[in-house]
PDB file of C-alpha atoms and ligand atoms in Angstrom:
ATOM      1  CA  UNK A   1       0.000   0.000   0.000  1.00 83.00           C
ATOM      2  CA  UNK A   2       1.208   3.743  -1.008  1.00 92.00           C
ATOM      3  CA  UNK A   3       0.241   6.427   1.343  1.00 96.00           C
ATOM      4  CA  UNK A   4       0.546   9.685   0.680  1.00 97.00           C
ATOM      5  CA  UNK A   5       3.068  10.131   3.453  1.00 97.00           C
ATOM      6  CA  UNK A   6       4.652   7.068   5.195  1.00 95.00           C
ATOM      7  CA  UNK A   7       2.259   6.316   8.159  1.00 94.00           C
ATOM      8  CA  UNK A   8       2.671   7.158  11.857  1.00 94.00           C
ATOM      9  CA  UNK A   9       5.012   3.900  13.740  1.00 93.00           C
ATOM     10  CA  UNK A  10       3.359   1.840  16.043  1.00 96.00           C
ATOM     11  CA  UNK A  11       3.927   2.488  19.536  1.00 97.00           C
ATOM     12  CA  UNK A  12       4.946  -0.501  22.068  1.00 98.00           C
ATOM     13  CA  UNK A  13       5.831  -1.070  25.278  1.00 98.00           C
ATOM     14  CA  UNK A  14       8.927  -3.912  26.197  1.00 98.00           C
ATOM     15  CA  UNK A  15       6.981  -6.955  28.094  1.00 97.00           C
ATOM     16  CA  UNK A  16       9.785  -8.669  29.826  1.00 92.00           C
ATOM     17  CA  UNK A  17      10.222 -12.391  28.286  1.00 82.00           C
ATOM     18  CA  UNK A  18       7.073 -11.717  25.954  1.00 84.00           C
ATOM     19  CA  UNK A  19       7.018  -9.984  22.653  1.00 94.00           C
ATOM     20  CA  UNK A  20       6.914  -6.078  22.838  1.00 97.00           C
ATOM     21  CA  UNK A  21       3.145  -5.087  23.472  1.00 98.00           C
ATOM     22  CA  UNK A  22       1.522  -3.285  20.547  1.00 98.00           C
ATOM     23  CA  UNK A  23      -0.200  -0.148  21.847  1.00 98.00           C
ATOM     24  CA  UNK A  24      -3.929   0.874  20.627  1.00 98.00           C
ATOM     25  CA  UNK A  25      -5.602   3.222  22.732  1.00 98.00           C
ATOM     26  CA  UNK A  26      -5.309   4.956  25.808  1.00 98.00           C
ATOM     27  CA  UNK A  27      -8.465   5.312  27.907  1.00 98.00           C
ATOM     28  CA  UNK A  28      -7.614   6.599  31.842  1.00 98.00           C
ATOM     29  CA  UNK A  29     -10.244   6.868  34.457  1.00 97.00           C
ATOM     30  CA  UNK A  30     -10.854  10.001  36.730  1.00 95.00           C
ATOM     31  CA  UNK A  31     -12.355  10.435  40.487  1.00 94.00           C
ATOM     32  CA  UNK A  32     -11.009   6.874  41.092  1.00 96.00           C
ATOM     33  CA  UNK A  33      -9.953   6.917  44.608  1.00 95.00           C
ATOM     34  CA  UNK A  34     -11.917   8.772  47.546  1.00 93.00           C
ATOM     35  CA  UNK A  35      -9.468  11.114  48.730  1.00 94.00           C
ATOM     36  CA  UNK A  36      -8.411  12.346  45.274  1.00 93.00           C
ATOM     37  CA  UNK A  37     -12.023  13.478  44.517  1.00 93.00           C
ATOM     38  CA  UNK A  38     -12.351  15.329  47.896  1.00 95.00           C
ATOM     39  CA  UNK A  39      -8.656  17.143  47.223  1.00 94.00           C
ATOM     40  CA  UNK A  40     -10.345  18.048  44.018  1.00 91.00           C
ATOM     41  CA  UNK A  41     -13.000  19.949  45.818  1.00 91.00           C
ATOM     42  CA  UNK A  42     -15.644  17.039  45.171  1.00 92.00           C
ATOM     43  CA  UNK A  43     -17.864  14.433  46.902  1.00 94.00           C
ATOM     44  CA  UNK A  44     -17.083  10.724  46.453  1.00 92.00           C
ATOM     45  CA  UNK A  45     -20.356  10.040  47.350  1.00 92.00           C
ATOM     46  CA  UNK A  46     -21.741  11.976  44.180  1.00 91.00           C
ATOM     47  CA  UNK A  47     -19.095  11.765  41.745  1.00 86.00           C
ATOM     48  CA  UNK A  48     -18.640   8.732  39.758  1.00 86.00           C
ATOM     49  CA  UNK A  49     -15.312   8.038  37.863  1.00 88.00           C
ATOM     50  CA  UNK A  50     -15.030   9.573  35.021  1.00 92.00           C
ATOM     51  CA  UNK A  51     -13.738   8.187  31.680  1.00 97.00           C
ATOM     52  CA  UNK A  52     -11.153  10.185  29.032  1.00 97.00           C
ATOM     53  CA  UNK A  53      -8.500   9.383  26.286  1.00 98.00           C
ATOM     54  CA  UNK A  54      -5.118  10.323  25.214  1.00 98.00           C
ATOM     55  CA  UNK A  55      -3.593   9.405  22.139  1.00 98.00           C
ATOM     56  CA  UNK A  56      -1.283   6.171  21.959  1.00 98.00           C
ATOM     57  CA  UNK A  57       1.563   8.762  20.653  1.00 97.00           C
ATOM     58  CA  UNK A  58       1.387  10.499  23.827  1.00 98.00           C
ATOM     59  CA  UNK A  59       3.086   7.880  25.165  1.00 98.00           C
ATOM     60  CA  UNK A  60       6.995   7.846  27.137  1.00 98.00           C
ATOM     61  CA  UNK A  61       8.625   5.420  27.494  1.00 98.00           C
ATOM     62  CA  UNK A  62      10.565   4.660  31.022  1.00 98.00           C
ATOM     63  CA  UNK A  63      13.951   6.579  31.608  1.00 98.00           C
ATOM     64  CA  UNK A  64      13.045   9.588  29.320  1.00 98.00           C
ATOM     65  CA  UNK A  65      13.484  13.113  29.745  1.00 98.00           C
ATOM     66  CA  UNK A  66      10.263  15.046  29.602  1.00 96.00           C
ATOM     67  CA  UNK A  67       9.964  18.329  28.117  1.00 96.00           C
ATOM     68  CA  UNK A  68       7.642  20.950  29.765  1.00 98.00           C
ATOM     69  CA  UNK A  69       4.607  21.557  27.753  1.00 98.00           C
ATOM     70  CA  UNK A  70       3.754  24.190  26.258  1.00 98.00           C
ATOM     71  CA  UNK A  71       0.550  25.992  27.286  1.00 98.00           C
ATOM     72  CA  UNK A  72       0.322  25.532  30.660  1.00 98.00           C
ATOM     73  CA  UNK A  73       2.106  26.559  34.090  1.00 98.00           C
ATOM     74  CA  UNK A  74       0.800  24.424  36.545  1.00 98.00           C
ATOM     75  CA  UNK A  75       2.045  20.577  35.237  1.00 98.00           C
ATOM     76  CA  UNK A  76       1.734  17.783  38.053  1.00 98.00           C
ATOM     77  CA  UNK A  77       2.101  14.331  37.347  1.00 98.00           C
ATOM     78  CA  UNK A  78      -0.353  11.330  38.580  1.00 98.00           C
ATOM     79  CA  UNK A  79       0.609   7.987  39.364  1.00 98.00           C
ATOM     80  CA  UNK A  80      -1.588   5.401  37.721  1.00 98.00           C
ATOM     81  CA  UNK A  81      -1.634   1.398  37.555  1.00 98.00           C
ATOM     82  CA  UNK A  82      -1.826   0.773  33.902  1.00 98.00           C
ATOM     83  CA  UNK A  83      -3.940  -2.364  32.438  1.00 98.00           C
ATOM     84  CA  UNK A  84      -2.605  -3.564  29.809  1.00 98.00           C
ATOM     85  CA  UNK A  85      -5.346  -5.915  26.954  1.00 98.00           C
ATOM     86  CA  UNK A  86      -4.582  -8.627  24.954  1.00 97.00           C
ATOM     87  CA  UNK A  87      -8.515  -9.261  24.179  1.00 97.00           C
ATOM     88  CA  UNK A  88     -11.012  -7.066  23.503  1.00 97.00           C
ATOM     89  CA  UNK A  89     -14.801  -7.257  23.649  1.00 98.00           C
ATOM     90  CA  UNK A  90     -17.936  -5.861  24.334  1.00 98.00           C
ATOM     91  CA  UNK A  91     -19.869  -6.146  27.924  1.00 98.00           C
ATOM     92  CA  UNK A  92     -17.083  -7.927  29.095  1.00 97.00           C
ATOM     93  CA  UNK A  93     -18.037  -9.706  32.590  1.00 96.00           C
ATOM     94  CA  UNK A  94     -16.196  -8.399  35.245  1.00 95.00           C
ATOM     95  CA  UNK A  95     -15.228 -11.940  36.570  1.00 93.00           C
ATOM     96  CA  UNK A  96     -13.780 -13.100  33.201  1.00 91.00           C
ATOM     97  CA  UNK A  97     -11.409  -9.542  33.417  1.00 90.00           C
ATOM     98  CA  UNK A  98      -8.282 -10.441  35.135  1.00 86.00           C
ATOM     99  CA  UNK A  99      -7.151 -13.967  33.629  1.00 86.00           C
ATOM    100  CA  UNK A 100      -8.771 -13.543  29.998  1.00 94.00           C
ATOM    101  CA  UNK A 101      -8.246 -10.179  29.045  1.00 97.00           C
ATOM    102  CA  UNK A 102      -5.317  -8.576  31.286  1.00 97.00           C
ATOM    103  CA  UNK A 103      -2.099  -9.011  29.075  1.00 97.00           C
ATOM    104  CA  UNK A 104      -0.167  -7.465  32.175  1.00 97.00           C
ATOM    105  CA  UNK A 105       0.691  -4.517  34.130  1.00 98.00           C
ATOM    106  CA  UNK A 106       2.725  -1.191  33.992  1.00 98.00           C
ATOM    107  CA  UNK A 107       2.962   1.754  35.953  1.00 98.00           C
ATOM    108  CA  UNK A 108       2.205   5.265  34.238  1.00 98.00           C
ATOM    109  CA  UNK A 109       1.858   8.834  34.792  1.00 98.00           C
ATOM    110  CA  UNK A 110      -0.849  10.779  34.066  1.00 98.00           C
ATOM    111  CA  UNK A 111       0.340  14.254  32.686  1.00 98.00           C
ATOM    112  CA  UNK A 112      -1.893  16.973  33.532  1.00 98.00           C
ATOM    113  CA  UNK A 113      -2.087  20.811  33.075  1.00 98.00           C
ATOM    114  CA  UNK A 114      -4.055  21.342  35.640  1.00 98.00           C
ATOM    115  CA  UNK A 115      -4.322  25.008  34.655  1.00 98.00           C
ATOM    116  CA  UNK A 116      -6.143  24.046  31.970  1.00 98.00           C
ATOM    117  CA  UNK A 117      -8.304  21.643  33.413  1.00 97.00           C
ATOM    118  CA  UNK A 118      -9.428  23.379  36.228  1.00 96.00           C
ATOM    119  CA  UNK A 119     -10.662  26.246  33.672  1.00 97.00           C
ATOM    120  CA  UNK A 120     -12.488  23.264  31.307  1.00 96.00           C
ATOM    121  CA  UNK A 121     -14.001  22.070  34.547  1.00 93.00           C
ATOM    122  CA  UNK A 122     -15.537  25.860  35.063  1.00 95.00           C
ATOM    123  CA  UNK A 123     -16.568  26.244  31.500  1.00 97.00           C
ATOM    124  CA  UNK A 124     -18.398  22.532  31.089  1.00 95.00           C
ATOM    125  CA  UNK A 125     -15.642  22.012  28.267  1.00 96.00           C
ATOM    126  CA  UNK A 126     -13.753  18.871  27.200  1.00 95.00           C
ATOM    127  CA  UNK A 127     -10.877  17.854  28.848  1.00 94.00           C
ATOM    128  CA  UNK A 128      -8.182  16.879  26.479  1.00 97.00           C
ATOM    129  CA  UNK A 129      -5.901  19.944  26.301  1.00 98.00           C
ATOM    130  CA  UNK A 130      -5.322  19.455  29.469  1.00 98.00           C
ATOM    131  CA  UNK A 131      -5.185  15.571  29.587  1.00 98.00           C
ATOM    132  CA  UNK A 132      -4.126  14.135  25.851  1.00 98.00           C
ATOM    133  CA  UNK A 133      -1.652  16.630  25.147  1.00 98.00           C
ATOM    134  CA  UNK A 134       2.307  15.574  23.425  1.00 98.00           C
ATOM    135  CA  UNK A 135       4.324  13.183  26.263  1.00 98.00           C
ATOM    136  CA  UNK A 136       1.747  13.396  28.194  1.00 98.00           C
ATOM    137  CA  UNK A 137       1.935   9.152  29.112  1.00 98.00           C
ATOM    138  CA  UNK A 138       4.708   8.027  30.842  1.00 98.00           C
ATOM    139  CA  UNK A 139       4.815   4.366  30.933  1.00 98.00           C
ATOM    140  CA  UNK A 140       6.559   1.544  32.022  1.00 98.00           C
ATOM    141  CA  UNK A 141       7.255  -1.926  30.604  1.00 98.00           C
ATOM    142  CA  UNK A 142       4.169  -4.270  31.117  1.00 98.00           C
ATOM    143  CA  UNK A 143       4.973  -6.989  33.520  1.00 97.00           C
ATOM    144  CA  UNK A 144       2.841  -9.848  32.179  1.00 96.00           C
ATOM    145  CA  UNK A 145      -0.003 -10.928  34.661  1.00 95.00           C
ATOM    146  CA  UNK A 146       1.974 -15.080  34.213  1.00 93.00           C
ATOM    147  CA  UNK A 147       4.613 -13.057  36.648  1.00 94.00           C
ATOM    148  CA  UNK A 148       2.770 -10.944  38.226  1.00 94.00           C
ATOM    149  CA  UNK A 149      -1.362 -12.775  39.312  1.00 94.00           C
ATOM    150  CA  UNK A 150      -3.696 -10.556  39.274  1.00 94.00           C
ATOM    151  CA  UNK A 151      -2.537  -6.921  40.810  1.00 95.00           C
ATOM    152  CA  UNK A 152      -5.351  -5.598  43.309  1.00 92.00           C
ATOM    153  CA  UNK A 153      -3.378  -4.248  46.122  1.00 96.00           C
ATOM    154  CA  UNK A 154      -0.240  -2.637  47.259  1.00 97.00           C
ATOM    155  CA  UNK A 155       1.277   0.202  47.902  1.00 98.00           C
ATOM    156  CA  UNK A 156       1.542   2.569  44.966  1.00 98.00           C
ATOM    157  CA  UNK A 157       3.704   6.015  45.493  1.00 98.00           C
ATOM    158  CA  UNK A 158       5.014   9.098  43.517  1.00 98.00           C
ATOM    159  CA  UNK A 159       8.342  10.874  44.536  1.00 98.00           C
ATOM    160  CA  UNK A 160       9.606  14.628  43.423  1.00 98.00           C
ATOM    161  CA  UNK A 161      13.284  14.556  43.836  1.00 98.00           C
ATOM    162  CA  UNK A 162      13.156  12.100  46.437  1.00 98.00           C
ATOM    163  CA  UNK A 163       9.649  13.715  48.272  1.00 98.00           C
ATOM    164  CA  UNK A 164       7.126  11.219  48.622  1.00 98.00           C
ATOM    165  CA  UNK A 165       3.658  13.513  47.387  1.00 98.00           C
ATOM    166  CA  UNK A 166       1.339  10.424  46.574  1.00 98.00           C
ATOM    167  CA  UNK A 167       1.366   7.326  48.880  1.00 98.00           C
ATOM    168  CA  UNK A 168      -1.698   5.157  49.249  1.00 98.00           C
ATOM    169  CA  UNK A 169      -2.671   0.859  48.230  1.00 98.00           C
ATOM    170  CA  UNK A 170      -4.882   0.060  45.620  1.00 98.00           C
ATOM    171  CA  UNK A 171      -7.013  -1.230  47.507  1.00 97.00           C
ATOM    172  CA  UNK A 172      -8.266   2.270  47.827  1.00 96.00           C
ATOM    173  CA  UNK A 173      -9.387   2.377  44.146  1.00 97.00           C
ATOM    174  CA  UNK A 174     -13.728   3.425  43.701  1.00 95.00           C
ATOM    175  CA  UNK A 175     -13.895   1.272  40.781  1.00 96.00           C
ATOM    176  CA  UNK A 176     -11.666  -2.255  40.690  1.00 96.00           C
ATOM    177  CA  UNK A 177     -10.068  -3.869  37.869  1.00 97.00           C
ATOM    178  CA  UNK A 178     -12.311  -5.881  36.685  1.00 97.00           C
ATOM    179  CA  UNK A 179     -15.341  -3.107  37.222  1.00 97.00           C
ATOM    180  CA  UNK A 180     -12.903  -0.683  35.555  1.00 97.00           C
ATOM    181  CA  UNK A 181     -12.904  -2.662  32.498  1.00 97.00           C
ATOM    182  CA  UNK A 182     -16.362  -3.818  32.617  1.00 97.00           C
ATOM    183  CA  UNK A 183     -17.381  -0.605  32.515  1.00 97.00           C
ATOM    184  CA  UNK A 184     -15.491   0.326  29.979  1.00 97.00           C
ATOM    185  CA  UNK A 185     -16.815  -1.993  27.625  1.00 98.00           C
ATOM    186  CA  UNK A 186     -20.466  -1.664  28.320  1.00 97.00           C
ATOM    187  CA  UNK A 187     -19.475   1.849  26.283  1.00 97.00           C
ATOM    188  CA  UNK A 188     -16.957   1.159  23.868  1.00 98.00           C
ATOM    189  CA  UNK A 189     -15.658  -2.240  21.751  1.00 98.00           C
ATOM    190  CA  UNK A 190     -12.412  -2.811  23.768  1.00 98.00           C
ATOM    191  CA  UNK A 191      -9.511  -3.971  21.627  1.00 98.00           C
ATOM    192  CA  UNK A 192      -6.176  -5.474  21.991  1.00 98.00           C
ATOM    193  CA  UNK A 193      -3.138  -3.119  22.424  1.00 98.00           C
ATOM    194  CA  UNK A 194      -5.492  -1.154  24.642  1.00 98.00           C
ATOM    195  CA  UNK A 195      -3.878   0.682  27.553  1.00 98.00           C
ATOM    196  CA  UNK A 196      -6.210   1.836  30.860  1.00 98.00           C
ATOM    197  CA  UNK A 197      -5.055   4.766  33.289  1.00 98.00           C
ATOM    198  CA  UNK A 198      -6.702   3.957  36.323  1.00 98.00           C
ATOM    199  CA  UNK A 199      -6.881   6.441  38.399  1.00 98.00           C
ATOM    200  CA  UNK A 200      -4.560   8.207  41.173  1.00 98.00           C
ATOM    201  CA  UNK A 201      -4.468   8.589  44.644  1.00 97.00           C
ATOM    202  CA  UNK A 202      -4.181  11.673  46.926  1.00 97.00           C
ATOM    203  CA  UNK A 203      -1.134  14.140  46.785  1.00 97.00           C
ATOM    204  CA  UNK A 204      -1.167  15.456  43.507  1.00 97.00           C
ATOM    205  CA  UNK A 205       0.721  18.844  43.114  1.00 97.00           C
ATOM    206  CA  UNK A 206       3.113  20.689  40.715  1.00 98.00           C
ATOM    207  CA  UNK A 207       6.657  19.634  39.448  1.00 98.00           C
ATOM    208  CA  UNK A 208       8.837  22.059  37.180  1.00 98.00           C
ATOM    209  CA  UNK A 209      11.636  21.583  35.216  1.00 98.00           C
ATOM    210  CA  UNK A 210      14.426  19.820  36.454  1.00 98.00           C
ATOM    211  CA  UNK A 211      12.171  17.351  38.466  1.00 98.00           C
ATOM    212  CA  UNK A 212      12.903  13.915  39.104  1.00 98.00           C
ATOM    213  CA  UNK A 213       9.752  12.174  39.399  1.00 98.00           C
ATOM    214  CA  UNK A 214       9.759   8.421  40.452  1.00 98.00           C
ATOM    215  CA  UNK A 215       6.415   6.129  40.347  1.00 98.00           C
ATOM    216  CA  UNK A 216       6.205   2.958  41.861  1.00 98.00           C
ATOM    217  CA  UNK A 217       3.402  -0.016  42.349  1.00 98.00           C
ATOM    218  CA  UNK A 218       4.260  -3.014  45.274  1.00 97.00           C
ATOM    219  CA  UNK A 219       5.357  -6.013  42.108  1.00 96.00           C
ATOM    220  CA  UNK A 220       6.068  -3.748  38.942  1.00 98.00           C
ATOM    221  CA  UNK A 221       8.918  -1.959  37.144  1.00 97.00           C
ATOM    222  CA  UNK A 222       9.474   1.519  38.713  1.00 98.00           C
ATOM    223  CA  UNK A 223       8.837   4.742  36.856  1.00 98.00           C
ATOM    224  CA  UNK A 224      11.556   7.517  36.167  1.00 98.00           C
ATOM    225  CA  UNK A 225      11.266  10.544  34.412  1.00 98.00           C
ATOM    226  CA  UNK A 226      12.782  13.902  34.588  1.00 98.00           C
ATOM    227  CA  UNK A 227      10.888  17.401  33.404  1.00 98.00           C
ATOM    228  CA  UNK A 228      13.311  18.628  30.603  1.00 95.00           C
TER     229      UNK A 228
HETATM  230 MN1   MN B   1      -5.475  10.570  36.292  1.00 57.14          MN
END
């Protein structure tokens, strides 16, 4: 096939022993754990997580230097457990999730200009300026779920230069795994090569250039980046 211009790569993440994992989509989920919605200035009681996208080229891979985005001057970075599919599907049942269509797992940040989310929030706009912008998906490799079993707990943390800013076990999250993805698939056709963001804890504040921000989860690969 000629295109008229030689098509965009495809993105992947390593996977350990297994072949490199072919990324789709990114979907991430919002207002996932309590005490992040009432830092927000909301009510966990009467919010419900919230679903958005970013683009699989948003994606960074582990070790990278990050620029600072343009647009924005209030960046902060959210630690996330990343799902990683191998299956898609429609109304997936949440007790078929973890074994049949969980590839593995990765840990990821969720860029944010919070600047510009905050002012989307006050307008009713969309998010993704502020959410699905370049770099804006730091990820690690995907530890497969034949090393890791099904990841439902442990402690999962952010550092800034050594600072701990988000500490908390997901346990904590509103919506589990296998509700997460559920969920998700009761509104769109899942594929495989899909990625899911799934939330962050508590803690979330500004970093600025120079920053060294490291994300781990209790079982997976840790996360470094630094803010270019
Ligand atoms: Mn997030």
């Amino acid at each position: 096939m000629n295109y008229a211009f030689p098509p965009a790569p495809v993105v992947s993440l390593d996977a350990m022993s297994s072949h490199p994992f072919p990324v789709n989509r990114i979907f991430c989920i919002g207002q996932n754990y309590a005490e992040h919605v009432r830092e927000m200035g909301g009510d966990p009681d009467k919010t419900q997580p919230v679903f958005f996208m970013k683009p699989a080229s948003a994606l960074v891979q582990n070790g990278s230097v990050v620029p600072y985005p343009p647009g924005t001057s209030d960046l902060q970075p959210e630690v996330e457990l990343v799902l990683a599919l191998h299956k898609g599907g429609k109304n997936i049942p949440a007790d078929k999730v973890e074994y049949d269509y969980v590839f593995g797992y990765a840990v990821g940040l969720d860029m944010t200009r919070r600047d510009l989310q905050r002012a989307a929030k006050d307008k009713g706009e969309p998010w993704d300026m502020a959410k699905a912008f370049d770099n804006s998906a730091p990820c690690t490799a995907i530890t497969p779920e034949f090393y890791s079993g099904a990841v439902s707990r442990g402690k999962i943390e952010l550092k800034v230069n050594g600072d701990v800013r988000q500490s908390s076990d997901l346990s904590d999250m509103i919506l589990k795994v296998p509700q997460i993805v559920h969920r998700l698939s009761t509104l769109v056709e899942l594929k495989p090569g899909d990625l899911i963001y799934t939330g962050t804890p508590a803690g979330v504040g500004p970093v600025v250039s120079g920053d060294v921000i490291e994300a781990t989860i209790a079982g997976l690969e840790p996360l470094t980046i630094t803010i270019g």
